[in-house]
Amino acid sequence: MDKSDKIIVGISIGDLNGIGLEVILKTFQDKRMLDFCTPVIFGSTKVVTYHKKALRAETPVHGITSIEQVNHNKVNVLNIWKEEVAVALGEATKESGEYAAKSLEIATTHLKEQKIDVLVTAPINKETIQSDTFNFPGHTEYLEDKLEGKSLMILMTDALRIGLITGHIPISKVAESITPGLIKEKVGTMYTSLVQDFGINKPKIAVLSLNPHCGDKGVIGVEDDEIIKPTIDEIKESGKLVFGPYAADGFFGSETYKQFDGVLATYHDQGLAPFKALSFGNGVNYTAGLSEIRTSPDHGTGFDIAGKNIANPSSFKEALFTAIEIYKTRKEYKELTKSPLLVK
C-alpha cells in the first residue's frame, strides 16, 4: 500500500520496564488497527520480543532497520539499537531511562523530518530519563525545544479539553508565573488549535481562577481581579469568545465545563485532578501549538502492574486515534486556508 493511503504513526517505546509496550502490543492485537494507520515502534525487536514473551502476547511485529523499509500492512519495529538491554519489569533503572530517551530522540527527529506523520509517546519515568542530553521536566518541554512553536499541554476526551497555563513547575512558582503575556499566549494557542486541529470555527474558552472563589474580591488574593480578569477582557476585545475567571470547584461540580470547547487551568493539578477524576483511562494528552502532532495516553509508567498483563490499552488507543484525526483535520484546514478567496 502506498504511503499516501495511510498515516504513518511513530511510537516512542517509553520506559522499557513499564507498561508502555504492553498497551502498544495490546492495541495492535486487533489487526483492524492496521486499516487506520501504519505503526512504527522506535526500539528494538529484542526488547519487544521480551515483552511479548512476558505477556504471552501474539501481536506479530516486523523488524526494520530504516524507515524506508516500512511495511504498511504490519506493525513495524524500527531497530535503533542492536545491543542487549536489560529489562527489569516494574523497576525504575537508569538504563531503561537512557533507552527511553534514545527512542524519543530518534522518533522526534523522524517527526521533524516528516518521515513519520504523527508521534504517539509511551510513558517515561521523568527521573531516570534525566541526563546531560535530556534535561526537561517531561515530553512537552522536550518537544517544544525540538520542534517549532509554543506548546500547550491539553488533556482531552470527546467532552472535555483542559489546557494548562503553567505546566510542570513547582506550586510555589505558579502565582508569579501568571502574567498577562502568558495568559494571552496560552489562550491564543488553544484558540488556534481548536480551530485548525479540531475544526471548531468559533470556539468558546473558559479560564479558571488562580485563587479559591476567584480571590473573594481580594480577601484570598488579588491575581484574579488584577491580572486574569483584565487580561480576559482585553482578549475579548479582539473578538475571541473567552470567559472567566471561574472558580474551579464550582466550575467542575456544576458541569459548567460542558458549555465550553476548551478550558484553561492556571496550574497543573487544577486541571489534571478533575480531568482524571472524570476521564482516567480514556483520556489523551495532546501537545498543541507545535509544528507537528504528538499525543500520549493519560497515564504513567505503571511500574506497580508492569508485566502482570492487566494494563488497560484504552487510553493509548484513544491517543492513536486522536493523533490520526488531528492530522486529518489539520491537513484539511491547511488546504482550505492556503488559497483564501480575495474579497474586493
Coordinates of C-alpha atoms in Angstrom, one line a residue:
M1 CA 0.0 0.0 0.0
D2 CA 1.3 3.4 -0.9
K3 CA 2.2 5.8 1.9
S4 CA -0.3 8.4 0.7
D5 CA -3.1 6.0 1.7
K6 CA -2.1 5.6 5.3
I7 CA -0.9 7.8 8.1
I8 CA 2.5 6.7 9.5
V9 CA 2.3 6.7 13.3
G10 CA 5.7 6.8 15.0
I11 CA 5.6 5.3 18.5
S12 CA 8.3 6.0 21.1
I13 CA 8.8 3.0 23.3
G14 CA 8.7 4.8 26.7
D15 CA 10.3 3.3 29.8
L16 CA 11.3 -0.3 29.0
N17 CA 10.3 -1.5 32.5
G18 CA 6.8 0.0 32.5
I19 CA 3.5 -0.8 30.8
G20 CA 4.2 1.1 27.6
L21 CA 5.0 -1.9 25.4
E22 CA 2.1 -3.8 26.9
V23 CA -0.5 -1.2 25.9
I24 CA 1.2 -0.9 22.5
L25 CA 1.1 -4.6 21.8
K26 CA -2.5 -4.9 23.1
T27 CA -3.6 -2.1 20.9
F28 CA -2.3 -3.9 17.8
Q29 CA -3.6 -7.3 18.7
D30 CA -6.6 -6.2 16.7
K31 CA -5.4 -6.4 13.1
R32 CA -8.1 -4.0 12.1
M33 CA -6.0 -1.2 13.6
L34 CA -3.7 -1.5 10.6
D35 CA -6.6 -0.3 8.5
F36 CA -6.3 3.1 10.1
C37 CA -2.5 3.6 10.2
T38 CA 1.0 2.2 9.7
P39 CA 2.6 1.9 13.1
V40 CA 6.4 2.2 13.6
I41 CA 7.7 1.4 17.1
F42 CA 11.1 3.0 17.8
G43 CA 13.1 0.5 19.8
S44 CA 14.4 -3.0 19.1
T45 CA 12.8 -6.3 18.2
K46 CA 14.7 -7.9 21.1
V47 CA 13.0 -5.7 23.7
V48 CA 9.6 -6.1 22.0
T49 CA 10.1 -9.9 21.9
Y50 CA 11.0 -9.9 25.6
H51 CA 7.7 -8.2 26.4
K52 CA 5.7 -10.4 24.1
K53 CA 7.0 -13.5 25.9
A54 CA 6.4 -12.0 29.3
L55 CA 2.8 -11.1 28.4
R56 CA 2.2 -14.1 26.2
A57 CA 1.2 -11.7 23.5
E58 CA 0.7 -12.8 20.0
T59 CA 0.9 -9.5 18.2
P60 CA 3.1 -10.1 15.1
V61 CA 5.9 -7.5 14.5
H62 CA 8.1 -6.7 11.5
G63 CA 11.6 -5.6 12.2
I64 CA 13.2 -3.0 10.0
T65 CA 16.5 -1.0 10.1
S66 CA 15.4 2.1 8.3
I67 CA 12.1 3.9 7.8
E68 CA 12.3 3.3 4.1
Q69 CA 11.7 -0.4 4.8
V70 CA 8.3 0.2 6.4
N71 CA 5.6 -2.3 5.6
H72 CA 2.2 -0.6 5.6
N73 CA 0.4 -3.8 6.4
K74 CA 2.4 -4.7 9.5
V75 CA 3.4 -3.5 13.0
N76 CA 6.9 -2.2 12.3
V77 CA 9.7 -2.1 14.8
L78 CA 12.5 0.2 13.7
N79 CA 15.6 -1.2 15.3
I80 CA 17.6 1.8 16.6
W81 CA 20.0 -0.2 18.7
K82 CA 21.5 -3.6 18.4
E83 CA 22.9 -4.3 21.8
E84 CA 21.3 -6.3 24.5
V85 CA 19.4 -4.2 27.1
A86 CA 18.4 -5.5 30.5
V87 CA 14.7 -5.3 31.1
A88 CA 13.6 -5.3 34.8
L89 CA 9.8 -5.0 34.7
G90 CA 8.4 -2.8 37.4
E91 CA 11.8 -1.2 38.3
A92 CA 13.0 2.3 37.7
T93 CA 16.5 2.0 36.3
K94 CA 18.9 4.4 34.7
E95 CA 19.4 2.1 31.8
S96 CA 15.6 2.0 31.0
G97 CA 15.6 5.8 31.1
E98 CA 18.5 6.0 28.8
Y99 CA 16.8 3.9 26.1
A100 CA 13.5 5.7 26.6
A101 CA 15.3 8.9 25.8
K102 CA 17.0 7.4 22.7
S103 CA 13.7 6.2 21.4
L104 CA 12.1 9.6 21.9
E105 CA 15.0 11.4 20.4
I106 CA 15.1 9.4 17.2
A107 CA 11.3 9.3 16.8
T108 CA 11.2 13.1 17.2
T109 CA 13.9 13.5 14.5
H110 CA 11.8 11.4 12.2
L111 CA 8.8 13.5 13.0
K112 CA 10.6 16.8 12.4
E113 CA 11.9 15.5 9.1
Q114 CA 8.4 14.3 8.2
K115 CA 9.4 10.7 7.8
I116 CA 6.5 9.9 10.1
D117 CA 3.3 11.8 10.1
V118 CA 2.5 11.9 13.8
L119 CA 4.1 10.8 17.1
V120 CA 2.4 8.8 19.9
T121 CA 4.6 8.6 23.0
A122 CA 4.5 5.8 25.6
P123 CA 5.1 6.9 29.2
I124 CA 8.5 7.8 30.5
N125 CA 9.9 7.9 34.1
K126 CA 10.8 11.6 34.5
E127 CA 13.6 10.9 37.0
T128 CA 15.5 8.1 35.3
I129 CA 15.3 9.7 31.8
Q130 CA 17.3 12.8 33.0
S131 CA 20.8 13.1 31.6
D132 CA 23.3 15.6 30.1
T133 CA 21.3 15.4 26.8
F134 CA 17.8 15.2 28.3
N135 CA 17.2 17.9 30.9
F136 CA 13.5 18.5 30.7
P137 CA 10.5 18.1 33.0
G138 CA 8.7 15.9 30.5
H139 CA 7.7 15.2 26.9
T140 CA 6.0 18.5 26.4
E141 CA 9.0 20.7 27.2
Y142 CA 11.4 18.4 25.2
L143 CA 9.2 18.6 22.1
E144 CA 8.8 22.3 22.3
D145 CA 12.6 22.6 22.3
K146 CA 13.0 20.3 19.3
L147 CA 10.0 21.5 17.1
E148 CA 8.7 24.8 16.0
G149 CA 6.0 26.7 18.0
K150 CA 5.0 27.3 21.6
S151 CA 3.5 24.2 23.3
L152 CA 0.3 23.9 25.2
M153 CA -0.5 20.7 27.1
I154 CA -4.1 19.7 26.5
L155 CA -5.8 16.8 28.3
M156 CA -8.8 15.7 26.4
T157 CA -11.7 13.4 25.8
D158 CA -14.6 13.9 23.4
A159 CA -16.4 16.0 26.0
L160 CA -13.6 17.9 27.7
R161 CA -10.4 19.7 26.7
I162 CA -8.3 21.2 29.5
G163 CA -5.1 23.2 28.7
L164 CA -2.6 24.4 31.3
I165 CA -1.4 28.0 31.5
T166 CA 1.6 26.8 33.7
G167 CA 2.8 23.2 33.4
H168 CA 5.5 21.2 35.2
I169 CA 6.6 23.9 37.7
P170 CA 6.5 23.9 41.5
I171 CA 3.3 25.2 43.0
S172 CA 5.4 27.9 44.8
K173 CA 6.2 29.4 41.3
V174 CA 2.7 29.4 39.9
A175 CA 1.4 32.8 41.0
E176 CA 4.4 34.7 39.9
S177 CA 4.3 33.0 36.5
I178 CA 0.7 34.0 35.7
T179 CA 1.2 37.2 33.6
P180 CA -0.9 38.9 31.0
G181 CA 1.6 37.9 28.3
L182 CA 1.5 34.2 29.3
I183 CA -2.4 34.1 29.5
K184 CA -2.6 35.7 26.1
E185 CA -0.1 33.2 24.6
K186 CA -1.9 30.2 26.0
V187 CA -5.4 31.5 25.0
G188 CA -4.1 32.1 21.5
T189 CA -2.5 28.7 21.3
M190 CA -5.7 26.9 22.5
Y191 CA -7.9 29.1 20.2
T192 CA -5.7 28.2 17.1
S193 CA -5.6 24.6 18.0
L194 CA -9.4 24.4 18.5
V195 CA -9.8 25.9 15.0
Q196 CA -7.2 24.1 13.0
D197 CA -6.9 20.8 14.9
F198 CA -10.5 20.2 15.9
G199 CA -12.5 22.1 13.2
I200 CA -14.3 24.4 15.6
N201 CA -14.9 27.7 13.8
K202 CA -15.7 30.0 16.8
P203 CA -14.5 28.2 19.9
K204 CA -15.6 29.2 23.4
I205 CA -12.8 29.1 26.0
A206 CA -13.1 29.3 29.8
V207 CA -10.3 30.4 32.1
L208 CA -10.1 29.1 35.7
S209 CA -9.2 31.4 38.6
L210 CA -5.9 31.1 40.4
N211 CA -7.3 31.6 43.9
P212 CA -10.2 29.9 45.7
H213 CA -13.5 31.7 45.0
C214 CA -11.7 33.9 42.4
G215 CA -10.0 35.6 45.3
D216 CA -13.2 36.8 47.0
K217 CA -12.6 40.4 46.0
G218 CA -9.0 40.4 47.2
V219 CA -9.6 38.7 50.5
I220 CA -7.9 35.5 49.3
G221 CA -5.6 37.0 46.7
V222 CA -5.6 39.8 44.1
E223 CA -4.3 38.0 41.0
D224 CA -7.8 37.1 39.6
D225 CA -9.0 40.7 39.8
E226 CA -5.8 42.4 38.9
I227 CA -4.3 40.1 36.3
I228 CA -6.5 37.4 35.0
K229 CA -9.9 39.2 34.6
P230 CA -8.5 42.3 32.9
T231 CA -6.5 40.2 30.5
I232 CA -9.6 38.2 29.6
D233 CA -11.5 41.4 29.0
E234 CA -8.7 42.6 26.7
I235 CA -8.7 39.3 24.8
K236 CA -12.5 39.6 24.3
E237 CA -12.0 42.9 22.5
S238 CA -10.2 41.0 19.7
G239 CA -13.4 39.0 19.1
K240 CA -12.4 35.8 20.8
L241 CA -15.1 34.1 23.0
V242 CA -13.1 33.8 26.2
F243 CA -14.8 33.9 29.6
G244 CA -13.8 33.8 33.3
P245 CA -12.2 33.5 35.6
Y246 CA -14.2 30.7 37.1
A247 CA -13.6 29.1 40.5
A248 CA -12.5 25.6 39.7
D249 CA -14.6 23.7 42.3
G250 CA -17.9 25.1 41.2
F251 CA -17.0 25.0 37.5
F252 CA -16.5 21.3 37.5
G253 CA -19.0 20.5 40.2
S254 CA -21.8 22.2 38.3
E255 CA -20.6 20.7 35.0
T256 CA -20.2 24.2 33.5
Y257 CA -17.2 22.8 31.5
K258 CA -19.8 21.2 29.2
Q259 CA -20.6 24.7 27.9
F260 CA -17.1 25.3 26.5
D261 CA -14.9 23.9 23.7
G262 CA -11.8 24.4 25.8
V263 CA -10.8 25.2 29.4
L264 CA -7.5 26.7 30.6
A265 CA -6.4 25.8 34.1
T266 CA -3.9 28.1 35.8
Y267 CA -1.7 25.2 37.1
H268 CA -1.1 21.5 36.6
D269 CA -3.2 19.8 39.3
Q270 CA -6.1 22.3 39.0
G271 CA -6.6 20.9 35.5
L272 CA -5.4 17.3 35.8
A273 CA -7.1 16.3 39.0
P274 CA -10.7 16.9 37.8
F275 CA -9.8 15.6 34.3
K276 CA -8.5 12.3 35.6
A277 CA -11.4 12.0 38.1
L278 CA -13.8 12.4 35.2
S279 CA -11.9 10.5 32.4
F280 CA -9.0 8.5 33.7
G281 CA -8.1 5.6 31.5
N282 CA -9.8 7.1 28.4
G283 CA -8.1 10.5 28.2
V284 CA -5.4 11.7 25.8
N285 CA -2.5 14.1 26.4
Y286 CA -2.1 16.3 23.3
T287 CA 0.7 18.7 22.8
A288 CA -0.9 21.6 20.9
G289 CA 0.8 24.6 19.4
L290 CA 3.7 22.8 17.7
S291 CA 4.5 22.3 14.1
E292 CA 4.0 18.5 14.4
I293 CA 1.4 16.4 16.1
R294 CA 2.1 14.4 19.3
T295 CA -0.3 12.6 21.6
S296 CA 0.1 10.2 24.5
P297 CA -2.1 8.2 26.9
D298 CA -3.1 9.9 30.2
H299 CA -1.3 7.5 32.5
G300 CA 2.2 6.9 33.6
T301 CA 4.7 4.0 33.5
G302 CA 2.6 1.8 35.8
F303 CA 5.6 0.1 37.4
D304 CA 3.3 -1.5 40.0
I305 CA 1.4 -3.5 37.4
A306 CA 4.2 -3.9 34.8
G307 CA 4.4 -7.5 33.5
K308 CA 1.2 -8.6 35.1
N309 CA -0.8 -8.3 31.8
I310 CA -3.5 -6.2 33.4
A311 CA -2.7 -2.8 31.9
N312 CA -5.7 -1.2 30.1
P313 CA -4.8 -0.1 26.5
S314 CA -7.9 2.2 26.1
S315 CA -6.0 5.4 26.7
F316 CA -3.2 4.5 24.3
K317 CA -5.7 3.5 21.6
E318 CA -7.5 6.8 22.1
A319 CA -4.2 8.7 21.8
L320 CA -3.6 6.8 18.5
F321 CA -7.0 7.7 17.0
T322 CA -6.7 11.3 18.3
A323 CA -3.4 11.8 16.5
I324 CA -4.8 10.4 13.3
E325 CA -7.9 12.6 13.5
I326 CA -6.0 15.8 14.3
Y327 CA -3.6 15.0 11.4
K328 CA -6.6 14.8 9.0
T329 CA -8.3 17.9 10.4
R330 CA -5.1 20.0 10.3
K331 CA -4.4 18.9 6.8
E332 CA -7.9 19.8 5.7
Y333 CA -7.6 23.2 7.4
K334 CA -4.3 23.9 5.6
E335 CA -5.9 23.0 2.3
L336 CA -8.9 25.3 2.9
T337 CA -6.8 28.3 4.0
K338 CA -3.8 28.2 1.7
S339 CA -5.6 30.0 -1.1
P340 CA -8.2 32.1 0.5
L341 CA -10.6 34.0 -1.8
L342 CA -9.7 37.6 -2.2
V343 CA -12.6 39.9 -1.2
K344 CA -12.7 43.1 -3.3

